[in-house]
mmCIF file of C-alpha atoms and ligand atoms in Angstrom:
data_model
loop_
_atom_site.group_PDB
_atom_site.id
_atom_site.type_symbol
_atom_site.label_atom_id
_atom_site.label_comp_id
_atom_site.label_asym_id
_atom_site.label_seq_id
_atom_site.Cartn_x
_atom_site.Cartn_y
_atom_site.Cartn_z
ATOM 1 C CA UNK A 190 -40.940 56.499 -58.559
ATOM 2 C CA UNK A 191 -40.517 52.662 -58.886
ATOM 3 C CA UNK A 192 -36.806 53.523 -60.408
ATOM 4 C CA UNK A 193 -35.878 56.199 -58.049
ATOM 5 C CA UNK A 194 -32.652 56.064 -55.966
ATOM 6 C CA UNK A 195 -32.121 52.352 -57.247
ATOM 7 C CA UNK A 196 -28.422 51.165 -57.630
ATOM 8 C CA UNK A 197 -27.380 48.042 -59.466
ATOM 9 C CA UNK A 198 -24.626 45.727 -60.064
ATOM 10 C CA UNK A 199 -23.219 48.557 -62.181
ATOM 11 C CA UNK A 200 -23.490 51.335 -59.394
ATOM 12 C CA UNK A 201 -21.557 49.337 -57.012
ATOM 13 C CA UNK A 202 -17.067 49.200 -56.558
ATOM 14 C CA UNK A 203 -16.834 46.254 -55.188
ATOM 15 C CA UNK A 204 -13.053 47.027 -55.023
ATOM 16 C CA UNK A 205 -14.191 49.362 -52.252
ATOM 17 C CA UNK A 206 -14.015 46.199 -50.302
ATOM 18 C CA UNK A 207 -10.475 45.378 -50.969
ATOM 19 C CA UNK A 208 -7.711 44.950 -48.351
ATOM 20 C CA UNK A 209 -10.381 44.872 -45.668
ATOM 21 C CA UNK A 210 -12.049 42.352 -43.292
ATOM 22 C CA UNK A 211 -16.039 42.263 -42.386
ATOM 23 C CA UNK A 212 -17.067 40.459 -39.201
ATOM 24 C CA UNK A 213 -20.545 39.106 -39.025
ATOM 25 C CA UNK A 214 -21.772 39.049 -35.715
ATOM 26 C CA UNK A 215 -24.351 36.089 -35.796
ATOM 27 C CA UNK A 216 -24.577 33.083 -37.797
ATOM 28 C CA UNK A 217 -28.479 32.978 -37.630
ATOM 29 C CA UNK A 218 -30.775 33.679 -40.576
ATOM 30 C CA UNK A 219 -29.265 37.022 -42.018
ATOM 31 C CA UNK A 220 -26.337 35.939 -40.520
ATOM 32 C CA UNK A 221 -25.521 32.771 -42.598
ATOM 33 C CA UNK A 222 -26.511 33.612 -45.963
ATOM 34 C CA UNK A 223 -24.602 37.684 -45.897
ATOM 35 C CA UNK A 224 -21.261 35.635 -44.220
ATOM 36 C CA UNK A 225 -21.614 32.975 -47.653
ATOM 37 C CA UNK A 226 -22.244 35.346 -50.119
ATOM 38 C CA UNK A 227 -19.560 38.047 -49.156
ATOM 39 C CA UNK A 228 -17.366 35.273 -49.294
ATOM 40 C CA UNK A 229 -18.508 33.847 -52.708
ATOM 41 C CA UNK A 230 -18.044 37.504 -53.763
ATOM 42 C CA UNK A 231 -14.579 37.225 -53.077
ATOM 43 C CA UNK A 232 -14.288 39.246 -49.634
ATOM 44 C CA UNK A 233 -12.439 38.459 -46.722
ATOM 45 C CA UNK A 234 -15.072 37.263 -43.882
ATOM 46 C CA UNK A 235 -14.555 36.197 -40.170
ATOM 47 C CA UNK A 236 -17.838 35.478 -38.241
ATOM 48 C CA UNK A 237 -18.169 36.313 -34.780
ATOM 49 C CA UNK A 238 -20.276 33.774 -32.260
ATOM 50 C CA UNK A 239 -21.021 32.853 -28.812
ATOM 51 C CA UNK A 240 -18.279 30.047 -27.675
ATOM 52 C CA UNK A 241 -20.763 27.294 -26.579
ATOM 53 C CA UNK A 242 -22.864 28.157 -30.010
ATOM 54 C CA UNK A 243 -24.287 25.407 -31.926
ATOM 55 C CA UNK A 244 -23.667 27.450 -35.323
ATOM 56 C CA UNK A 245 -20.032 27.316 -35.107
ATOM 57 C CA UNK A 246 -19.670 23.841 -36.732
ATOM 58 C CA UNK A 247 -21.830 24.979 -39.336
ATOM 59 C CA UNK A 248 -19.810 28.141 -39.965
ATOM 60 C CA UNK A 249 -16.519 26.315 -39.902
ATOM 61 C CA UNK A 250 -17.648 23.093 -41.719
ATOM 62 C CA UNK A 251 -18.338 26.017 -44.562
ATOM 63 C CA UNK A 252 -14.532 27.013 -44.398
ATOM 64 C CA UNK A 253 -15.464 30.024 -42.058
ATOM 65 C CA UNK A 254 -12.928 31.222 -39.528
ATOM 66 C CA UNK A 255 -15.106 31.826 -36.437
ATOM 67 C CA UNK A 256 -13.965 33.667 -33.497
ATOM 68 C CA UNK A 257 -15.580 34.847 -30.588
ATOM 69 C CA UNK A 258 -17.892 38.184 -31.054
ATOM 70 C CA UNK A 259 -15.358 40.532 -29.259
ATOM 71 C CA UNK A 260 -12.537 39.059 -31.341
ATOM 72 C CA UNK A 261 -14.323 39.393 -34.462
ATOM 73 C CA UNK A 262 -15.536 43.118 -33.755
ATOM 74 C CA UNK A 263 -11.978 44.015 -33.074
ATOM 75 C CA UNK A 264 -10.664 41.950 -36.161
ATOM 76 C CA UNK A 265 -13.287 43.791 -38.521
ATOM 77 C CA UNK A 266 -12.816 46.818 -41.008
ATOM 78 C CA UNK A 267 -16.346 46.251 -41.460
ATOM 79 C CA UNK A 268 -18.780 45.186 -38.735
ATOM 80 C CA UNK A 269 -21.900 43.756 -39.563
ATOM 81 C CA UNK A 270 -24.435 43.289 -36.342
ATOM 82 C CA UNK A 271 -26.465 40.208 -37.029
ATOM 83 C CA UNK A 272 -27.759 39.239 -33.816
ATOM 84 C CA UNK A 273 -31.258 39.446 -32.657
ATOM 85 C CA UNK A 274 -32.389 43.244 -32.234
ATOM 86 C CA UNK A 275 -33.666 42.939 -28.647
ATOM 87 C CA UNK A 276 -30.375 41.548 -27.657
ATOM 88 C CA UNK A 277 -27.605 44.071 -29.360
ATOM 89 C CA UNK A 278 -27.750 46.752 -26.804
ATOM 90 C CA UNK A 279 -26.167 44.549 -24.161
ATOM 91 C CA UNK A 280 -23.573 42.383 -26.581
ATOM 92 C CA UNK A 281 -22.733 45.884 -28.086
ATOM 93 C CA UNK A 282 -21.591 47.248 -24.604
ATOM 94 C CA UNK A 283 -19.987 44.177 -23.342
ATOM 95 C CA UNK A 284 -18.480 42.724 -26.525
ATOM 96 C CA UNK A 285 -18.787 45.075 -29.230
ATOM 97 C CA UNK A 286 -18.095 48.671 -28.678
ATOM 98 C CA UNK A 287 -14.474 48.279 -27.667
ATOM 99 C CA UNK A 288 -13.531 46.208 -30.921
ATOM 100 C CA UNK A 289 -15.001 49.131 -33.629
ATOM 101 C CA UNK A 290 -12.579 51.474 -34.035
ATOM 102 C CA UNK A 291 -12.289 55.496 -35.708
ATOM 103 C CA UNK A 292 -12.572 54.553 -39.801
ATOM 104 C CA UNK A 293 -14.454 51.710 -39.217
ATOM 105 C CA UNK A 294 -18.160 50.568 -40.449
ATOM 106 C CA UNK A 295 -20.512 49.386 -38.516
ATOM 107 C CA UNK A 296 -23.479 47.654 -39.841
ATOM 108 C CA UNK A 297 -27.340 46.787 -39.289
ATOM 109 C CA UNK A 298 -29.535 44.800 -41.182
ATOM 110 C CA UNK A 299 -32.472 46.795 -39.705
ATOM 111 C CA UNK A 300 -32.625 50.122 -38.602
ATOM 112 C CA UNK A 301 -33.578 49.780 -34.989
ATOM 113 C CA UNK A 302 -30.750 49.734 -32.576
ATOM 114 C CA UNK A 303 -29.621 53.097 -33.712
ATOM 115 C CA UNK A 304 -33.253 54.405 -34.538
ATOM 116 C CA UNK A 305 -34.569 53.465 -31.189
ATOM 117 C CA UNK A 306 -30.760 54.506 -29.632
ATOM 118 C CA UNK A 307 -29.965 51.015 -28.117
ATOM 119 C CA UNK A 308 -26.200 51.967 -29.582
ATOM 120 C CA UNK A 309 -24.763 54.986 -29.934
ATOM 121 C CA UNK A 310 -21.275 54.651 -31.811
ATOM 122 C CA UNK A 311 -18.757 57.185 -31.618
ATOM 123 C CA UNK A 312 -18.407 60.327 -34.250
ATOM 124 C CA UNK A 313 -15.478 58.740 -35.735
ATOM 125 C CA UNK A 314 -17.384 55.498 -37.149
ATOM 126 C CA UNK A 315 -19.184 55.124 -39.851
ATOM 127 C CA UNK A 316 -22.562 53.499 -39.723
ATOM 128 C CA UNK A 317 -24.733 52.148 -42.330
ATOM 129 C CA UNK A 318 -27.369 49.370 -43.139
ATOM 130 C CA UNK A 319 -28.268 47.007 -45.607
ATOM 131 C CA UNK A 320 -31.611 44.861 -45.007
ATOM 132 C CA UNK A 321 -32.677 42.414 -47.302
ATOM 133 C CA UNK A 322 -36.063 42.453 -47.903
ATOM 134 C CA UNK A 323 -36.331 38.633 -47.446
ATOM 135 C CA UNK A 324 -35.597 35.839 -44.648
ATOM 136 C CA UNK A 325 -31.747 34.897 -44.938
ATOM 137 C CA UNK A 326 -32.450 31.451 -46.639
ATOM 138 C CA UNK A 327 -33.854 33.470 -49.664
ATOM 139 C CA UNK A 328 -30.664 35.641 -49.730
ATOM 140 C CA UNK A 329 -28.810 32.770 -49.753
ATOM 141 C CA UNK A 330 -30.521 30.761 -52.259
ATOM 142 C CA UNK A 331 -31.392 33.480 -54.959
ATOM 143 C CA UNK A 332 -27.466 34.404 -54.693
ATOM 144 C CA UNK A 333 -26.288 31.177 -55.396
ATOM 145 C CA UNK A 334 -28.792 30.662 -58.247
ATOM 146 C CA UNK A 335 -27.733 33.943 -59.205
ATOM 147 C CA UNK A 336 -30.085 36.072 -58.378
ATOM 148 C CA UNK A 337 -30.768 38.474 -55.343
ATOM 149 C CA UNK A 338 -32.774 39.593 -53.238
ATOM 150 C CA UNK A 339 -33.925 43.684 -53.209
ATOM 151 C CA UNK A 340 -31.995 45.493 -50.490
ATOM 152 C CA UNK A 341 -32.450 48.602 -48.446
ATOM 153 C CA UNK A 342 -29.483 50.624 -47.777
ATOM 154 C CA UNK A 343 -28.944 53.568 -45.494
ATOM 155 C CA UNK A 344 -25.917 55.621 -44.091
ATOM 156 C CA UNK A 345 -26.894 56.728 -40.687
ATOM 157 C CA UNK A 346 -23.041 58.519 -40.243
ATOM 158 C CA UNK A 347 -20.223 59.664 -42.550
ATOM 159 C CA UNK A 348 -17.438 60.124 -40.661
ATOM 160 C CA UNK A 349 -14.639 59.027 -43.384
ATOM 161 C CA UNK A 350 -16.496 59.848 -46.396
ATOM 162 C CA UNK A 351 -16.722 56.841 -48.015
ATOM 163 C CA UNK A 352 -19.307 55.259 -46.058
ATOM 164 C CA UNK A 353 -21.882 55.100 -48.816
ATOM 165 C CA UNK A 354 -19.342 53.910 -51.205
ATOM 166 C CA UNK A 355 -19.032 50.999 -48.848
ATOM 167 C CA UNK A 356 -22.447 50.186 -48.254
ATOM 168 C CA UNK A 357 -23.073 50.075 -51.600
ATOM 169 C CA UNK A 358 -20.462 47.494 -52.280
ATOM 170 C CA UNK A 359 -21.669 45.419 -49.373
ATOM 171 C CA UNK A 360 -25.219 45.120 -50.625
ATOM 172 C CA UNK A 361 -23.773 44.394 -54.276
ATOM 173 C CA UNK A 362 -21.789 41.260 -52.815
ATOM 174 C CA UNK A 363 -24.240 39.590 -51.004
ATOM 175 C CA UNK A 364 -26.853 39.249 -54.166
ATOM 176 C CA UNK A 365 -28.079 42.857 -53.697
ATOM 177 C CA UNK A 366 -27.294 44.695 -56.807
ATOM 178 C CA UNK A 367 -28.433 41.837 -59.036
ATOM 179 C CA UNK A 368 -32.485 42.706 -58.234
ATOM 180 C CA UNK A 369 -32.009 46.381 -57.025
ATOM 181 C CA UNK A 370 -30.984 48.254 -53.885
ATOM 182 C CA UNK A 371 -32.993 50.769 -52.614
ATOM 183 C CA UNK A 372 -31.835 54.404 -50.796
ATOM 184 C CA UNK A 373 -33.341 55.169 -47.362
ATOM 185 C CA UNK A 374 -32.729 55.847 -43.881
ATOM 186 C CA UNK A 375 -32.613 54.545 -40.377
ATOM 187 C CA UNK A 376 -35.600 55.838 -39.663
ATOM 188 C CA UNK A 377 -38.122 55.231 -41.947
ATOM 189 C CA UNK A 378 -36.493 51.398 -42.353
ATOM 190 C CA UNK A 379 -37.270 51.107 -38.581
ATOM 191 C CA UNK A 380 -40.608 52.664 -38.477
ATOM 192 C CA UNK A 381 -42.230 50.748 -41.553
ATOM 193 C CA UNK A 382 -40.538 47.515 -41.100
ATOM 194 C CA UNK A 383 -42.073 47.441 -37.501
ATOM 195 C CA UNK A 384 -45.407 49.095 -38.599
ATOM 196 C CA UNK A 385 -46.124 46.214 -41.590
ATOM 197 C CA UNK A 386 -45.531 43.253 -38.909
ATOM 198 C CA UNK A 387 -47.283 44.478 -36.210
ATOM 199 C CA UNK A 388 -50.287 46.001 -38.060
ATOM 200 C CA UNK A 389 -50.476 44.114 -41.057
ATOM 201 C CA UNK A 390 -48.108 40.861 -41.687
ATOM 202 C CA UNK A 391 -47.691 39.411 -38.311
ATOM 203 C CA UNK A 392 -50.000 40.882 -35.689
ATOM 204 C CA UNK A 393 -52.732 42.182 -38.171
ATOM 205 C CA UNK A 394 -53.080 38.829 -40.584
ATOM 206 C CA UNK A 395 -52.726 36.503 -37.309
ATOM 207 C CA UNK A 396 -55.564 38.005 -35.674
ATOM 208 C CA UNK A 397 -57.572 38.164 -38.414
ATOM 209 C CA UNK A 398 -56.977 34.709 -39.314
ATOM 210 C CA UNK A 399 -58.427 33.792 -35.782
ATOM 211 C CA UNK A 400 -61.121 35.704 -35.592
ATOM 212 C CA UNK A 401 -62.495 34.567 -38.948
ATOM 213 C CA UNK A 402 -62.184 30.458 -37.815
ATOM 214 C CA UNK A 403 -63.836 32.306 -34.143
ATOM 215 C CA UNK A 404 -67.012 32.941 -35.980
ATOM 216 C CA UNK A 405 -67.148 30.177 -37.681
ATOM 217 C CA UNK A 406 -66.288 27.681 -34.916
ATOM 218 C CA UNK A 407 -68.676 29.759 -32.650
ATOM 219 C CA UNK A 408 -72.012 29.368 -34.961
ATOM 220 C CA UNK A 409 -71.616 26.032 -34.794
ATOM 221 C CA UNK A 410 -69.477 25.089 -37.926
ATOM 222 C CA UNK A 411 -67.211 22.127 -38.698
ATOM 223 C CA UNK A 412 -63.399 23.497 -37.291
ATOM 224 C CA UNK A 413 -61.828 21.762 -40.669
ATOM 225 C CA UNK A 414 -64.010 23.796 -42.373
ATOM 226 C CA UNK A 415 -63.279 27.139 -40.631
ATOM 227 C CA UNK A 416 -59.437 26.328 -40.688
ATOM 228 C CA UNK A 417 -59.348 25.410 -44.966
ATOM 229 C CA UNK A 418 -61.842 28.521 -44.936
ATOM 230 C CA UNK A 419 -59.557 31.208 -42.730
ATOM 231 C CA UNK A 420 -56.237 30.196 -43.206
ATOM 232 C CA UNK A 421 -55.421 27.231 -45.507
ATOM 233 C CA UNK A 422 -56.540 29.361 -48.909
ATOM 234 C CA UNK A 423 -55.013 32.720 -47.016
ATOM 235 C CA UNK A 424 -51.697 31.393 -49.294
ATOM 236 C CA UNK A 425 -53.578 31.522 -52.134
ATOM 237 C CA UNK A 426 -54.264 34.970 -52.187
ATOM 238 C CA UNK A 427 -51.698 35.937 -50.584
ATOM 239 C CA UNK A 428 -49.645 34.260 -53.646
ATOM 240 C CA UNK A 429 -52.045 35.795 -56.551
ATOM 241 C CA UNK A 430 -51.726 39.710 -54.709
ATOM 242 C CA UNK A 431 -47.610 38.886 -54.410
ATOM 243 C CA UNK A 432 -47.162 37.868 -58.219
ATOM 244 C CA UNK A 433 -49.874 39.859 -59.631
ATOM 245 C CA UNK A 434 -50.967 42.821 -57.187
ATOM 246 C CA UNK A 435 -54.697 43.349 -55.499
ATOM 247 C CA UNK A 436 -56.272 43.288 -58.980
ATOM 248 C CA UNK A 437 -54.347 40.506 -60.422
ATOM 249 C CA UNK A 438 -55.780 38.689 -57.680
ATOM 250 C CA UNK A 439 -59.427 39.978 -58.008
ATOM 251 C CA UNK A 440 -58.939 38.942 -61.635
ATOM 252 C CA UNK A 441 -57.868 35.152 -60.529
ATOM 253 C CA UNK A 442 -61.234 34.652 -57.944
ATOM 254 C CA UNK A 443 -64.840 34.352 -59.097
ATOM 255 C CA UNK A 444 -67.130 37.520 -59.448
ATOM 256 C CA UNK A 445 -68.942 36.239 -56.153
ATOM 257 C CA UNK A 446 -65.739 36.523 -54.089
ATOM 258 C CA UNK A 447 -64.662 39.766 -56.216
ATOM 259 C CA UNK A 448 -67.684 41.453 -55.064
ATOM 260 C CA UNK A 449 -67.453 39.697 -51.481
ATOM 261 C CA UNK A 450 -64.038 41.374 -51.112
ATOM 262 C CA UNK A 451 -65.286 45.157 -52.526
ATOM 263 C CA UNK A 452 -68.374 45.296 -50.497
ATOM 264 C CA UNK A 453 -67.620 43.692 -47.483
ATOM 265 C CA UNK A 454 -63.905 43.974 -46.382
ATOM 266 C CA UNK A 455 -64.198 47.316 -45.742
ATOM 267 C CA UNK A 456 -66.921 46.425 -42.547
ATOM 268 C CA UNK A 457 -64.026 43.854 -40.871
ATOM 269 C CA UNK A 458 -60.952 47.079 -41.284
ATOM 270 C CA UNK A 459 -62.986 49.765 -40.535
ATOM 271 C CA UNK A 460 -62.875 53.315 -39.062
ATOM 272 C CA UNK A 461 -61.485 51.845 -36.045
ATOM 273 C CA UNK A 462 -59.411 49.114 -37.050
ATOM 274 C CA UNK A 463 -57.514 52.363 -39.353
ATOM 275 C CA UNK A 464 -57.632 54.386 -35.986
ATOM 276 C CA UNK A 465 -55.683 51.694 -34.381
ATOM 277 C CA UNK A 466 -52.882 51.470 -36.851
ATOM 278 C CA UNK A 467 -52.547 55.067 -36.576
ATOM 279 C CA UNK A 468 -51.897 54.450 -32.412
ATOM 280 C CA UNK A 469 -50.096 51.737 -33.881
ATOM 281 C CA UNK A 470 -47.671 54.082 -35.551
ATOM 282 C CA UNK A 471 -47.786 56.756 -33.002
ATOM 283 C CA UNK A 472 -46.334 54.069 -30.872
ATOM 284 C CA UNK A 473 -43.324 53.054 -32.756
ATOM 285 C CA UNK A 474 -42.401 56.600 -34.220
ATOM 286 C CA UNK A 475 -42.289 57.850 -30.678
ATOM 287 C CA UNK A 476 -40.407 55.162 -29.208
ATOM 288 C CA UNK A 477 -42.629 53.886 -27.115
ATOM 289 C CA UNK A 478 -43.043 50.324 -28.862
ATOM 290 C CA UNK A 479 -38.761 49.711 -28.980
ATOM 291 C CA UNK A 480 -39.030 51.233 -24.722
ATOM 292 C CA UNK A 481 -42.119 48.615 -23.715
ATOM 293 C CA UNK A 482 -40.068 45.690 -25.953
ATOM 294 C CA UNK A 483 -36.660 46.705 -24.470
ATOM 295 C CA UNK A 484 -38.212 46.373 -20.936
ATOM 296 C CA UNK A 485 -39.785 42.823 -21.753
ATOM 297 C CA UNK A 486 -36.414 41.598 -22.186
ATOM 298 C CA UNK A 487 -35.103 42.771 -19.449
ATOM 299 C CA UNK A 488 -37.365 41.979 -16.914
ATOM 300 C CA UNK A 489 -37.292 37.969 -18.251
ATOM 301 C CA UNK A 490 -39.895 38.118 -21.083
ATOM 302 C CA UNK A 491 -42.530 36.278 -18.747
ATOM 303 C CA UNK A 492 -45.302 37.663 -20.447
ATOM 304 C CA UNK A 493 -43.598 37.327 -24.154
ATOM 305 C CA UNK A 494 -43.438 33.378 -22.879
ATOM 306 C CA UNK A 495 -47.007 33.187 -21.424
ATOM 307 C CA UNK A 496 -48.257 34.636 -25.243
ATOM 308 C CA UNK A 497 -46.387 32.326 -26.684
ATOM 309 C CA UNK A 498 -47.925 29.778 -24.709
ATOM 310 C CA UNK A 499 -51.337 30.659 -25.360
ATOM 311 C CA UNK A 500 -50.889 31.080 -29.032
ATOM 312 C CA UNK A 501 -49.648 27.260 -29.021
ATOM 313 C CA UNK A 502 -53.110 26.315 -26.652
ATOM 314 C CA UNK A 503 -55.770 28.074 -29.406
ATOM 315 C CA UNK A 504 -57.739 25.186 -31.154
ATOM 316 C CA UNK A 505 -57.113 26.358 -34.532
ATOM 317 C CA UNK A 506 -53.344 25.085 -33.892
ATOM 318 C CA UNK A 507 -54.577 21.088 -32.737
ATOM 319 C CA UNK A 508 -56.994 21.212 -36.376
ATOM 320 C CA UNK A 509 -54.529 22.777 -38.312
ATOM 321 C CA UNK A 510 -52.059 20.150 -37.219
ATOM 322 C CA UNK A 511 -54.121 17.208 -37.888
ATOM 323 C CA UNK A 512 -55.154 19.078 -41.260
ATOM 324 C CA UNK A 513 -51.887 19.722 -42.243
ATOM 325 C CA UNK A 514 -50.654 15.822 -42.121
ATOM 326 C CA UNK A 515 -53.617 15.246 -44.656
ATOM 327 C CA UNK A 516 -51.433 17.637 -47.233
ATOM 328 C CA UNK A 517 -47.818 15.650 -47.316
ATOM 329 C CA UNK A 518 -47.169 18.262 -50.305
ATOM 330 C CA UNK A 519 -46.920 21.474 -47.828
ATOM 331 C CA UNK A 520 -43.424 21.953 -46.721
ATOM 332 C CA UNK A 521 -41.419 24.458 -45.323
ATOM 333 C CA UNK A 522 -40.312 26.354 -47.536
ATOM 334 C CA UNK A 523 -36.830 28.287 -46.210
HETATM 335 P P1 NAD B 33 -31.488 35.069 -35.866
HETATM 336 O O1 NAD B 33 -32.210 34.956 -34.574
HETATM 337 O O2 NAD B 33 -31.824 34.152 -36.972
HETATM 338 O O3 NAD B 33 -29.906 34.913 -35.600
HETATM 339 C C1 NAD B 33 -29.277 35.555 -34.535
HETATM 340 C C2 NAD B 33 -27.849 35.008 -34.361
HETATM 341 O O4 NAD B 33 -27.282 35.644 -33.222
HETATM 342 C C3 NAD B 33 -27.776 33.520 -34.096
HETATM 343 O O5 NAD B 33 -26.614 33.008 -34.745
HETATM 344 C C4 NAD B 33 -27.573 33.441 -32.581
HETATM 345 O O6 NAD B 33 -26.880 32.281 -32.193
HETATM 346 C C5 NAD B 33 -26.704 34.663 -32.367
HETATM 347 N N1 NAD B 33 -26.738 35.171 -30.980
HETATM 348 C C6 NAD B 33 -27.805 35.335 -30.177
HETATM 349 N N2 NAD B 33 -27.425 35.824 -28.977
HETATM 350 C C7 NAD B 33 -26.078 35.973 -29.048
HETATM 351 C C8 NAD B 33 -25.085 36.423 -28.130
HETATM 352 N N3 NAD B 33 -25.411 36.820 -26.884
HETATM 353 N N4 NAD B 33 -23.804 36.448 -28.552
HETATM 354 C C9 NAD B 33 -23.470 36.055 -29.778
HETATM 355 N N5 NAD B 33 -24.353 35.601 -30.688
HETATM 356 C C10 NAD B 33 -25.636 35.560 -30.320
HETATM 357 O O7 NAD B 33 -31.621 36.606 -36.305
HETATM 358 P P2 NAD B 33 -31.913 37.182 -37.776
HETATM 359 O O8 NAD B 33 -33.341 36.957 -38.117
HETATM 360 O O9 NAD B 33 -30.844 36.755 -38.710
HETATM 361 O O10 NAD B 33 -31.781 38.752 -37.472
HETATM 362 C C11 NAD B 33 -30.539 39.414 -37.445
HETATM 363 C C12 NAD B 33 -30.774 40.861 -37.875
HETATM 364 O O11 NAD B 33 -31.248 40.875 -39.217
HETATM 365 C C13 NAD B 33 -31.821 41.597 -37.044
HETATM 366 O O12 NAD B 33 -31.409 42.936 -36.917
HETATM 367 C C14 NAD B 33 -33.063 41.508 -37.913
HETATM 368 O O13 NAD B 33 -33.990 42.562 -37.687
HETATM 369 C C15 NAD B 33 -32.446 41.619 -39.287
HETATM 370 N N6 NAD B 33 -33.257 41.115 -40.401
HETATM 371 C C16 NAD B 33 -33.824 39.879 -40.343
HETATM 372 C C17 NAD B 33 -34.558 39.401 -41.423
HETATM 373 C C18 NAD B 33 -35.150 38.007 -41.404
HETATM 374 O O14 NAD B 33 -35.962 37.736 -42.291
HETATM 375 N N7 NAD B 33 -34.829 37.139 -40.496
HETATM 376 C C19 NAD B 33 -34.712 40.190 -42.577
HETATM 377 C C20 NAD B 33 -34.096 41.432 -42.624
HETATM 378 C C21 NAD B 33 -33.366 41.886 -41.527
HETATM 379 MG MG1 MG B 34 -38.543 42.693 -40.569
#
């Protein structure tokens, strides 16, 4: 299974890229580090940005020719959509859409624009994906060291026949092909990418995090305690499960936290927390997630702002700050 539908290096034509031109729309995180490598790969790259954006020094101080997103659309054989997902619907229609022509390739680094039909691209135009399966810094870094990040790919429309052939290349030259590149579609890319961060990576691990230093804070324990205890060693395990799986982990921790973990974790996700991330799913695979985060946007994102606001106002943020400036050795790491 692990080795199913995997292409390499040696699967890949990059000569499929010959003789044409890929725009990429956003110079952001994805944005940056696919426009770099292409170009270290030897293909012929214009990036596409906002007039007024702050990324086109960076862009051209990197030897980039930058034009404006319509320009660049129109310019490319190959047009990669880098921008942030909740925006592309509108950019598409007033910037986009007229620039991609019959023959040409559109591209998505994530499957939901098309999977949640914020774009609909005419018969004649190919349309296929490549997401990196890390933040664009990564993609950037591992290329240059040589490496790569693993890739999804997907061809969400044929129309010339050489779509895939294309894709392929396109995931090869940014760093793909060097760690693997892995066959799906739109759809599933869409669904499980949004299902991990909302149930487990982003909304599922941040609430859990809080609720643990909660309990702690609420029976009367020390705050520093209930931050080192609830989020500080989360990276940790988190590190020992990423380089070593669930039972490298269990293997790394003593026998009083491996039996903690077995008998216990099981009472915090529960019946119901597994219920939920079923709604969860329900929600995105019917749409209804991509409609409720598609209105957000365009009725101001007031209440994505007030969140964000009270997120920034919980107490474990003030201790983890003051914690945090104990430990000069944790920095950013991208
Ligand atoms: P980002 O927010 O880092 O960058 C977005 C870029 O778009 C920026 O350069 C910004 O200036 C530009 N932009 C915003 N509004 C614009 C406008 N109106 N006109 C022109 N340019 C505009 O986004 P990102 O994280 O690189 O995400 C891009 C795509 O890659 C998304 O589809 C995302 O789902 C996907 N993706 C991201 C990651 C990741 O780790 N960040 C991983 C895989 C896939
Ligand atoms: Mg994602």
């Amino acid at each position: 299974m692990a080795d199913e539908g995997i292409f390499y290096d040696k699967d890949a034509d990059l000569a499929a890229l010959d003789g044409k031109t890929v725009a990429i729309l956003g110079y952001g995180s994805q944005g940056h580090a696919h426009a770099l490598n292409l170009r270290d790969s030897g293909v012929d790259v214009v990036v596409g940005l906002r007039e007024n954006s702050e990324s086109r020094r960076e862009a051209e101080s990197e030897g980039l020719t930058v034009l404006d997103v319509a320009d660049a659309a129109s310019r490319g054989d190959v047009v990669m959509v880098l921008l942030p997902d909740e925006r592309q619907a509108e950019i598409w229609s007033a910037e986009i859409a007229d620039g991609i022509a019959d023959g040409n390739l559109l591209m998505f680094a994530h499957g939901f624009s098309i999977r949640f039909g914020q774009i609909e691209a005419p018969a004649g135009v190919d349309i296929g994906m490549v997401a990196p399966k890390g933040p664009g810094h990564l993609v950037r870094r591992q290329y240059v060291e040589g490496r790569g990040v693993p890739c999804l790919m997907a061809v969400e429309q044929d129309a010339t026949g050489n779509a895939r052939e294309l894709v392929l290349a396109y995931a090869s030259a940014i760093g793909g092909g060097r760690a693997g590149i892995i066959e799906t579609n739109f759809s599933d890319e869409a669904e499980t990418d949004l299902f991990g961060e909302q149930a487990v990576l982003c909304g599922g691990a941040t609430e859990l995090v809080q609720a643990g230093f909660e309990t702690l804070v609420e029976a009367g324990y020390d705050p520093r305690l209930a931050y080192f205890e609830c989020l500080h060693e989360l990276k940790l395990i988190v590190d020992l499960m990423y380089e070593k799986g669930i039972q490298g982990m269990r293997h790394s921790i003593s026998n009083t936290a491996e039996y903690g973990d077995m008998t216990r974790g099981s009472k915090v996700i529960g019946p119901e927390s597994r219920a939920a991330m079923k709604e969860i799913l329900a929600d995105i695979q019917s749409g209804d997630f991509a409609k409720e985060w598609i209105a957000e946007n365009q009725a101001g994102g007031e209440n994505f702002d007030r969140m964000r606001k009270e997120g920034a106002d919980h107490q474990i943020e003030k201790v983890g700050g003051g914690l945090r400036s104990m430990m000069p050795w944790i920095e950013t790491e991208f």
